[in-house]
XYZ file of C-alpha atoms in Angstrom:
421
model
C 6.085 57.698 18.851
C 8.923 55.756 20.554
C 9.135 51.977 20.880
C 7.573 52.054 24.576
C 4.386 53.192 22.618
C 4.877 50.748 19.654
C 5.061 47.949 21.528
C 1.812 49.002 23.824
C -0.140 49.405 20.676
C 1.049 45.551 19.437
C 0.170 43.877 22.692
C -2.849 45.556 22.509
C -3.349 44.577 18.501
C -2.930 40.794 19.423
C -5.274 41.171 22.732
C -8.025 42.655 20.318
C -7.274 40.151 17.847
C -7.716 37.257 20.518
C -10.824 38.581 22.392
C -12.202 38.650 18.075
C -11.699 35.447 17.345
C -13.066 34.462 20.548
C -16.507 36.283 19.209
C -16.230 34.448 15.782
C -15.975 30.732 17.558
C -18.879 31.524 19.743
C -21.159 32.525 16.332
C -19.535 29.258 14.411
C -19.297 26.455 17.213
C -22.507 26.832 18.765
C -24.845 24.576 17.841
C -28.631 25.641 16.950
C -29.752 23.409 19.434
C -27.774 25.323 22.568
C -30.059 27.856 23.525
C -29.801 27.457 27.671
C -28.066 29.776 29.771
C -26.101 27.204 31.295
C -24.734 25.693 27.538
C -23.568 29.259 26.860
C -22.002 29.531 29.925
C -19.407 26.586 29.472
C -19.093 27.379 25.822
C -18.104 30.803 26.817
C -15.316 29.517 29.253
C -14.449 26.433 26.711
C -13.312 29.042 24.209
C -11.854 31.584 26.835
C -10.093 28.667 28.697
C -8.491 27.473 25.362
C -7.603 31.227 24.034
C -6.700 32.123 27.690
C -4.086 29.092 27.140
C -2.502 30.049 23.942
C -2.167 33.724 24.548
C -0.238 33.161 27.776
C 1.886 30.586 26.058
C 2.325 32.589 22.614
C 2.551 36.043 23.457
C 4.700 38.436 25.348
C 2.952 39.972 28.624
C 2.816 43.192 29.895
C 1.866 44.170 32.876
C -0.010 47.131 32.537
C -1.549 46.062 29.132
C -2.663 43.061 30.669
C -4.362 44.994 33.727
C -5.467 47.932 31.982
C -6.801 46.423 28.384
C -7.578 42.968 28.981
C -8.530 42.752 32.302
C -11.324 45.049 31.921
C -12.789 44.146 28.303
C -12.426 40.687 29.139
C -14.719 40.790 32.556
C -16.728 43.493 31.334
C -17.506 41.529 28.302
C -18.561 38.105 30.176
C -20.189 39.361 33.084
C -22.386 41.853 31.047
C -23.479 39.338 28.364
C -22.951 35.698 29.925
C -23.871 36.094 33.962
C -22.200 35.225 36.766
C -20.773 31.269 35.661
C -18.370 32.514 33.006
C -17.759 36.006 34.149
C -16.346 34.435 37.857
C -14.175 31.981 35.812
C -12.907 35.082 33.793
C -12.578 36.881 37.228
C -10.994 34.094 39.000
C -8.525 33.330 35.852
C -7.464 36.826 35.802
C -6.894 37.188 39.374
C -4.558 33.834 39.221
C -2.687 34.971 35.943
C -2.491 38.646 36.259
C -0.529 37.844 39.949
C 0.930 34.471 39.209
C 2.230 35.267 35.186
C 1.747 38.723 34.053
C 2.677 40.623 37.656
C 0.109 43.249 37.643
C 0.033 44.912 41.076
C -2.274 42.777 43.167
C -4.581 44.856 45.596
C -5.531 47.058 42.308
C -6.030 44.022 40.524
C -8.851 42.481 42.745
C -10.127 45.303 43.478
C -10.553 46.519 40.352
C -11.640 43.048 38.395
C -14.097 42.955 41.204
C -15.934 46.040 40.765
C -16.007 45.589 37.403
C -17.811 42.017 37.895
C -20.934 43.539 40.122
C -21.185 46.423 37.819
C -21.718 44.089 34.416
C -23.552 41.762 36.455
C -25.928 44.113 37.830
C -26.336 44.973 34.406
C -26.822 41.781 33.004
C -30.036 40.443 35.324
C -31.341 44.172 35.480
C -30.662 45.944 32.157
C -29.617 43.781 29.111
C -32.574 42.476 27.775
C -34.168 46.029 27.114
C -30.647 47.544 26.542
C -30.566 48.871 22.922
C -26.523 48.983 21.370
C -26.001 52.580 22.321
C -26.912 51.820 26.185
C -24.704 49.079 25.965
C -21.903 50.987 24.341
C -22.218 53.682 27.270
C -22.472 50.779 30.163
C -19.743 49.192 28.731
C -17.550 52.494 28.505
C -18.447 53.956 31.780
C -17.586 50.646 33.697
C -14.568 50.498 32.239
C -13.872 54.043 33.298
C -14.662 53.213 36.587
C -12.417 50.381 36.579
C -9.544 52.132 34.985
C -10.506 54.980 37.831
C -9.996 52.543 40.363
C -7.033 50.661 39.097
C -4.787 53.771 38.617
C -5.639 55.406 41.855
C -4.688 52.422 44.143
C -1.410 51.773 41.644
C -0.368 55.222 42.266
C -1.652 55.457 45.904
C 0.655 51.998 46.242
C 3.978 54.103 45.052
C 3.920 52.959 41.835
C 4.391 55.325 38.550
C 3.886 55.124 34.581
C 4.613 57.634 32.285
C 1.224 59.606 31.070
C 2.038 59.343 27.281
C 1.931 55.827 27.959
C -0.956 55.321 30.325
C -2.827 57.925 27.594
C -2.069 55.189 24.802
C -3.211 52.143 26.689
C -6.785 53.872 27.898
C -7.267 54.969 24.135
C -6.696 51.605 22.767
C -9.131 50.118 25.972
C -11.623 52.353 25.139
C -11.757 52.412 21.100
C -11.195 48.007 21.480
C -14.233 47.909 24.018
C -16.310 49.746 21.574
C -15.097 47.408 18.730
C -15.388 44.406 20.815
C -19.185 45.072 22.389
C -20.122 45.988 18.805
C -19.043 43.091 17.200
C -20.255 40.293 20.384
C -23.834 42.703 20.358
C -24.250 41.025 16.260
C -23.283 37.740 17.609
C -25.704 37.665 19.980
C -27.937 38.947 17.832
C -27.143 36.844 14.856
C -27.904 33.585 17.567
C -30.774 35.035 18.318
C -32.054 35.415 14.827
C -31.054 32.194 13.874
C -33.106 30.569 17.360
C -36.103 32.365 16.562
C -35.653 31.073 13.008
C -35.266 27.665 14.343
C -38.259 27.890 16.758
C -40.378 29.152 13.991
C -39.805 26.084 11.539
C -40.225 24.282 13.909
C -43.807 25.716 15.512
C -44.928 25.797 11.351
C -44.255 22.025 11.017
C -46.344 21.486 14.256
C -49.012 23.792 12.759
C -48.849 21.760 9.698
C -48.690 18.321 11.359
C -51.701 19.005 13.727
C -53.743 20.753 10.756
C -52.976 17.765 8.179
C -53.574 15.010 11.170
C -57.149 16.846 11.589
C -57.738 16.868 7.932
C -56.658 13.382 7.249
C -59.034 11.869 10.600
C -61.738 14.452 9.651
C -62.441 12.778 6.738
C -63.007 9.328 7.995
C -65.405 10.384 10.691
C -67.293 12.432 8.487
C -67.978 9.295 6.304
C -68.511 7.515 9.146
C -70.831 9.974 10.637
C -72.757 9.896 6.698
C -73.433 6.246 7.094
C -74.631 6.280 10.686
C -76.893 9.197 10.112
C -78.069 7.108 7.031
C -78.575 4.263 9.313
C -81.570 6.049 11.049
C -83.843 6.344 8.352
C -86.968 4.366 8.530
C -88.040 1.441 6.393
C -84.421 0.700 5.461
C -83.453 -2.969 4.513
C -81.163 -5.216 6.060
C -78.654 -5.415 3.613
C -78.454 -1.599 3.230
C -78.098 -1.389 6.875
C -75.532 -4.212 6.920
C -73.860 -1.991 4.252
C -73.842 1.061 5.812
C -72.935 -0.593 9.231
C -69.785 -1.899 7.281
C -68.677 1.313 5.737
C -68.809 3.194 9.184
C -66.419 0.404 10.956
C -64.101 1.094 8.162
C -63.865 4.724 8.697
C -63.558 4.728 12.126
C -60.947 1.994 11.213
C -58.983 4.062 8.909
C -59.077 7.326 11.648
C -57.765 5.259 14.293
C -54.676 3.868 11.513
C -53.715 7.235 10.841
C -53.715 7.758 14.778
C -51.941 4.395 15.059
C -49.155 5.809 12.280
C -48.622 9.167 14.058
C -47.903 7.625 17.380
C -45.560 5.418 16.275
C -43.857 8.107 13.969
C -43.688 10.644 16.943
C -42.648 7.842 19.650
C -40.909 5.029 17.981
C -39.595 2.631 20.122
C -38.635 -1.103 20.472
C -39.960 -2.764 23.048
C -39.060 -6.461 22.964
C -35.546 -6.579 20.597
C -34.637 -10.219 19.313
C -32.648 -11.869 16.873
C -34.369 -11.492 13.283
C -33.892 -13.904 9.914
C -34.032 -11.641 7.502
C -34.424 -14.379 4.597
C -37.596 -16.220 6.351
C -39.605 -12.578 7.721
C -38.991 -11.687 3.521
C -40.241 -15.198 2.771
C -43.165 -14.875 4.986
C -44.672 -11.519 3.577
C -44.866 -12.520 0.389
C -47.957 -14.464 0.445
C -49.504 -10.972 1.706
C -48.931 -8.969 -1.293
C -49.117 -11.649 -3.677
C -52.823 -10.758 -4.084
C -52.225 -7.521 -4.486
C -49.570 -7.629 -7.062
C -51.605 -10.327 -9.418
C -54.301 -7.381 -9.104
C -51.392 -5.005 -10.727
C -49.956 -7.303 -13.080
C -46.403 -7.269 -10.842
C -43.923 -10.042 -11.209
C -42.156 -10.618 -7.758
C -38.454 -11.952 -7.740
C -36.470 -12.775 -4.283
C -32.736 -12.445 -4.557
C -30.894 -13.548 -1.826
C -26.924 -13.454 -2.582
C -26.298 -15.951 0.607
C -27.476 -19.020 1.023
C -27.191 -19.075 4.579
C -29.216 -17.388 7.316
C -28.552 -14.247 8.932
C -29.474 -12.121 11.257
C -30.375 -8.361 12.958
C -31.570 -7.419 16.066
C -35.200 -5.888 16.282
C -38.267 -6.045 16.995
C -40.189 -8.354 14.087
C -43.777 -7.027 14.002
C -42.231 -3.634 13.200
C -39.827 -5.088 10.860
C -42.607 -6.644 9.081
C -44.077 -3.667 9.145
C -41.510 -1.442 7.063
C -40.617 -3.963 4.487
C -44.941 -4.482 3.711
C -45.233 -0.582 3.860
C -42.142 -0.358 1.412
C -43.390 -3.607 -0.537
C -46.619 -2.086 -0.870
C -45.770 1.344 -2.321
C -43.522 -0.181 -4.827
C -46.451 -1.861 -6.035
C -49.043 1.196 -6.056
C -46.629 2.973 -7.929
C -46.793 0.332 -10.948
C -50.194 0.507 -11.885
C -49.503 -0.586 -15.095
C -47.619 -3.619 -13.966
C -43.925 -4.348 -13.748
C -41.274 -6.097 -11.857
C -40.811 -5.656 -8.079
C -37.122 -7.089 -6.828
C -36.508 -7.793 -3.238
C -32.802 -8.480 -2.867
C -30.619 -8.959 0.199
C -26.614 -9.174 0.483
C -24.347 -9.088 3.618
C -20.942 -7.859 4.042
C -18.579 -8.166 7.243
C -20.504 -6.135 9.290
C -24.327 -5.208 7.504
C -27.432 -6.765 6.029
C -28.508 -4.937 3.064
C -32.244 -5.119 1.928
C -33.046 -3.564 -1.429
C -36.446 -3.360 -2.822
C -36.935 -1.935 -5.959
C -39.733 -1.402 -8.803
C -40.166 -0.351 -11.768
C -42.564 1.811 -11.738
C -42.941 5.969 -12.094
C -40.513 6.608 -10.581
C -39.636 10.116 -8.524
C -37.654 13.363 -9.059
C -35.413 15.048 -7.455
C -37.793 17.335 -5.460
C -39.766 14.138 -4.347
C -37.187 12.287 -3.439
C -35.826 15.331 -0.847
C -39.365 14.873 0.901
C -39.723 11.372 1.521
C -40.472 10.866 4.926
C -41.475 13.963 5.707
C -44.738 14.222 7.674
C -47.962 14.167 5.061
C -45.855 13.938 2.145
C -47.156 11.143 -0.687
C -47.556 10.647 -4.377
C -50.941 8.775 -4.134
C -54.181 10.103 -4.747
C -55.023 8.719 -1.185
C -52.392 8.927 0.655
C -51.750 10.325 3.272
C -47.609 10.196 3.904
C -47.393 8.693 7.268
C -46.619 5.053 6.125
C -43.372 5.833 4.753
C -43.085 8.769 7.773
C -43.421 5.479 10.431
C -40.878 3.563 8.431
C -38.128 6.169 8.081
C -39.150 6.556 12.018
C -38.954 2.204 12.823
C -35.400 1.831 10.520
C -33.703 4.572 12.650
C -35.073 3.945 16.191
C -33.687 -0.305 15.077
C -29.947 1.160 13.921
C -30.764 1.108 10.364
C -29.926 3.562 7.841
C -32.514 4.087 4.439
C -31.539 5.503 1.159
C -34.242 6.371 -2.095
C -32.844 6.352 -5.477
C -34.767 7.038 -8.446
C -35.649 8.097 -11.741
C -38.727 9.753 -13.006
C -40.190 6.960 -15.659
C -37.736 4.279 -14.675
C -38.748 3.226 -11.248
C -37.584 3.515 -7.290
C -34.770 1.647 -5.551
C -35.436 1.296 -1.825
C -31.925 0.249 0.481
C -32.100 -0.705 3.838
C -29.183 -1.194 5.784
C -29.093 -2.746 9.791
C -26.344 -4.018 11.326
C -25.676 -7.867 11.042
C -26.114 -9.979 14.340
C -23.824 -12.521 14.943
């Protein structure tokens, strides 16, 4: 084999290696969340744009490798898997850089490139959905053929000539690359469509879950409720029984419409009227609300603020009240036996830092990972969406919150906002 035939087979090496690596960035950039035709699109001419760019400026051109090998996998390739947006960029590009850089012969350039776009278009919106590999493979092949077909006969029909040894070793490597190529872009396609369905699937089992639990949770409530009012009707019952019973209904239906209350505000949190908040005085303030409730537990309550002076974050304050009583309050449920609950606050530069800790049972590792997920909880009664709503309100007000904790030796709670000058 002389050099002639060497250096055909390298060009074509580094095309195939290009048009590769082109397949491996589409699999690793694209995010889960890109599933639209028109995302794919401009990710497919982002990353032929930029290796477009660095082949032309890296590698040494050939004419009739350039027309004959990537010409034809390239457009073949785009319009048969990516529509008519990226595949008329490709076509367009190659028209521009196969007459402008590379010199391939012009007429059998657009001609060719062009019947090669219609053919893996009219593949694409007609045939690739219930195309199997081997139909592709054989689509992909015989369009190419055609394309090669048409390409030679108008080069020779325009006086031009190339030896056949050489012209034999550029079709071989065309045809044995396109088969390498479609194989390889058919398991990225399907490896994106394995991981969407995936995706889609969590994400239909946590609705499932949410919807079931949310029915559950305001099931039992109303089934109380419906208890007492039955209970209501009998005859000869006495006023206080009926006050009773009247009492514990309004109380259920209560507690169904909390848990309604929670959900909407977990699934659209929003501020609504953002203002200055002092952090010291809205802590100051909720302590006389679980001061009951931690003399009923036996919980000592210290307040450590490092600064003397004020400061502030922006929010909205019912919902910061909100958190910090939610937080406040599960520190204290989960020291039943009593203990020490420490609210402390510090400010840098830029932050506020709340920290609420107790010293109660305390977490693992595996309970930790699922706080604030939907219906998670460690209480008998719970039912998870208090915390949910809270991991919900921090983020929707620019906070960040971290859990830290030891199983036995308590839970420390950081909040962190952004400090409002």
């Amino acid at each position: 084999m002389n050099d002639a035939m060497l250096s055909v087979l390298a060009y074509e090496f580094h095309g195939l290696l290009y048009i590769l690596t082109a397949c491996m960035l589409i699999l690793i950039v694209k995010p889960r969340a890109m599933v639209t035709v028109k995302q794919r699109g401009l990710l497919f001419i982002a990353i032929f744009v930029l290796l477009s760019v660095c082949y032309m400026s890296m590698e040494e051109i050939d004419p009739l490798v350039f027309a004959l090998y990537l010409i034809p996998i390239l457009t073949a390739l785009s319009s048969m898997f990516e529509g008519w947006p990226a595949s008329t960029v490709a076509w367009i590009a190659f028209l521009v850089c196969g007459y402008w850089i590379a010199g391939t012969e012009p007429v059998a350039t657009v001609v060719g490139a062009t019947v090669i776009l219609l053919l893996g278009l009219l593949f694409h919106f007609k045939w690739l959905r219930t195309s199997e590999l081997s139909q592709l493979m054989y689509k992909a092949l015989l369009f190419i053929a055609i394309y090669e077909a048409v390409y030679i006969g108008i080069y020779y029909q325009r006086g031009y000539e190339v030896p056949l040894s050489m012209l034999a070793v550029i079709l071989a490597g065309t045809f044995l690359s396109t088969a390498l190529v479609f194989f390889t872009f058919y398991q990225v396609r399907n490896h994106e469509r394995m991981r969407e369905e995936l995706y889609n699937a969590e994400k239909y089992h946590m609705i499932g879950q949410l919807a079931a639990s949310i029915s559950h949770e305001i099931r039992n409530p109303l089934t109380t409720t419906r208890g007492f009012l039955q209970m209501m009707g009998k005859p000869n019952i006495n006023q206080e029984a009926l006050e009773r019973y009247r009492m514990h209904a309004i109380d259920g239906i209560e507690h169904a419409n909390s848990i309604i209350t929670d959900y909407l505000n977990y699934a659209k949190p929003s501020i609504e009227d953002a203002r200055p908040i002092d952090v010291k005085a809205e802590i100051n303030a909720l302590i006389p609300w679980v001061s009951p409730l931690s003399v009923m537990s036996s919980i000592e309550i210290n307040i450590v603020h490092e600064q003397e002076q004020c400061f502030y974050i922006l929010g909205e304050p019912k919902k910061f009240q909100q958190c910090l009583l939610n937080l406040m309050k599960n520190a204290i449920e989960a020291m039943p036996g009593g203990g020490v609950l420490t609210i402390t606050t510090r400010v840098d530069q830029s932050n506020v830092y709340i920290q609420i800790a107790d010293t109660g049972i305390g977490m693992n590792k595996l309970q930790l990972k699922r706080i604030g997920m939907p219906f998670f909880t460690t209480k008998e009664k719970g039912t998870g969406l208090g915390l949910m709503v809270v991991v919900s309100l921090v983020k929707v007000m620019g906070g960040q919150i971290v859990f830290s904790s030891k199983t036995g030796k308590g839970t420390i709670c950081e909040i962190r906002y952004v400090l409002h000058s």
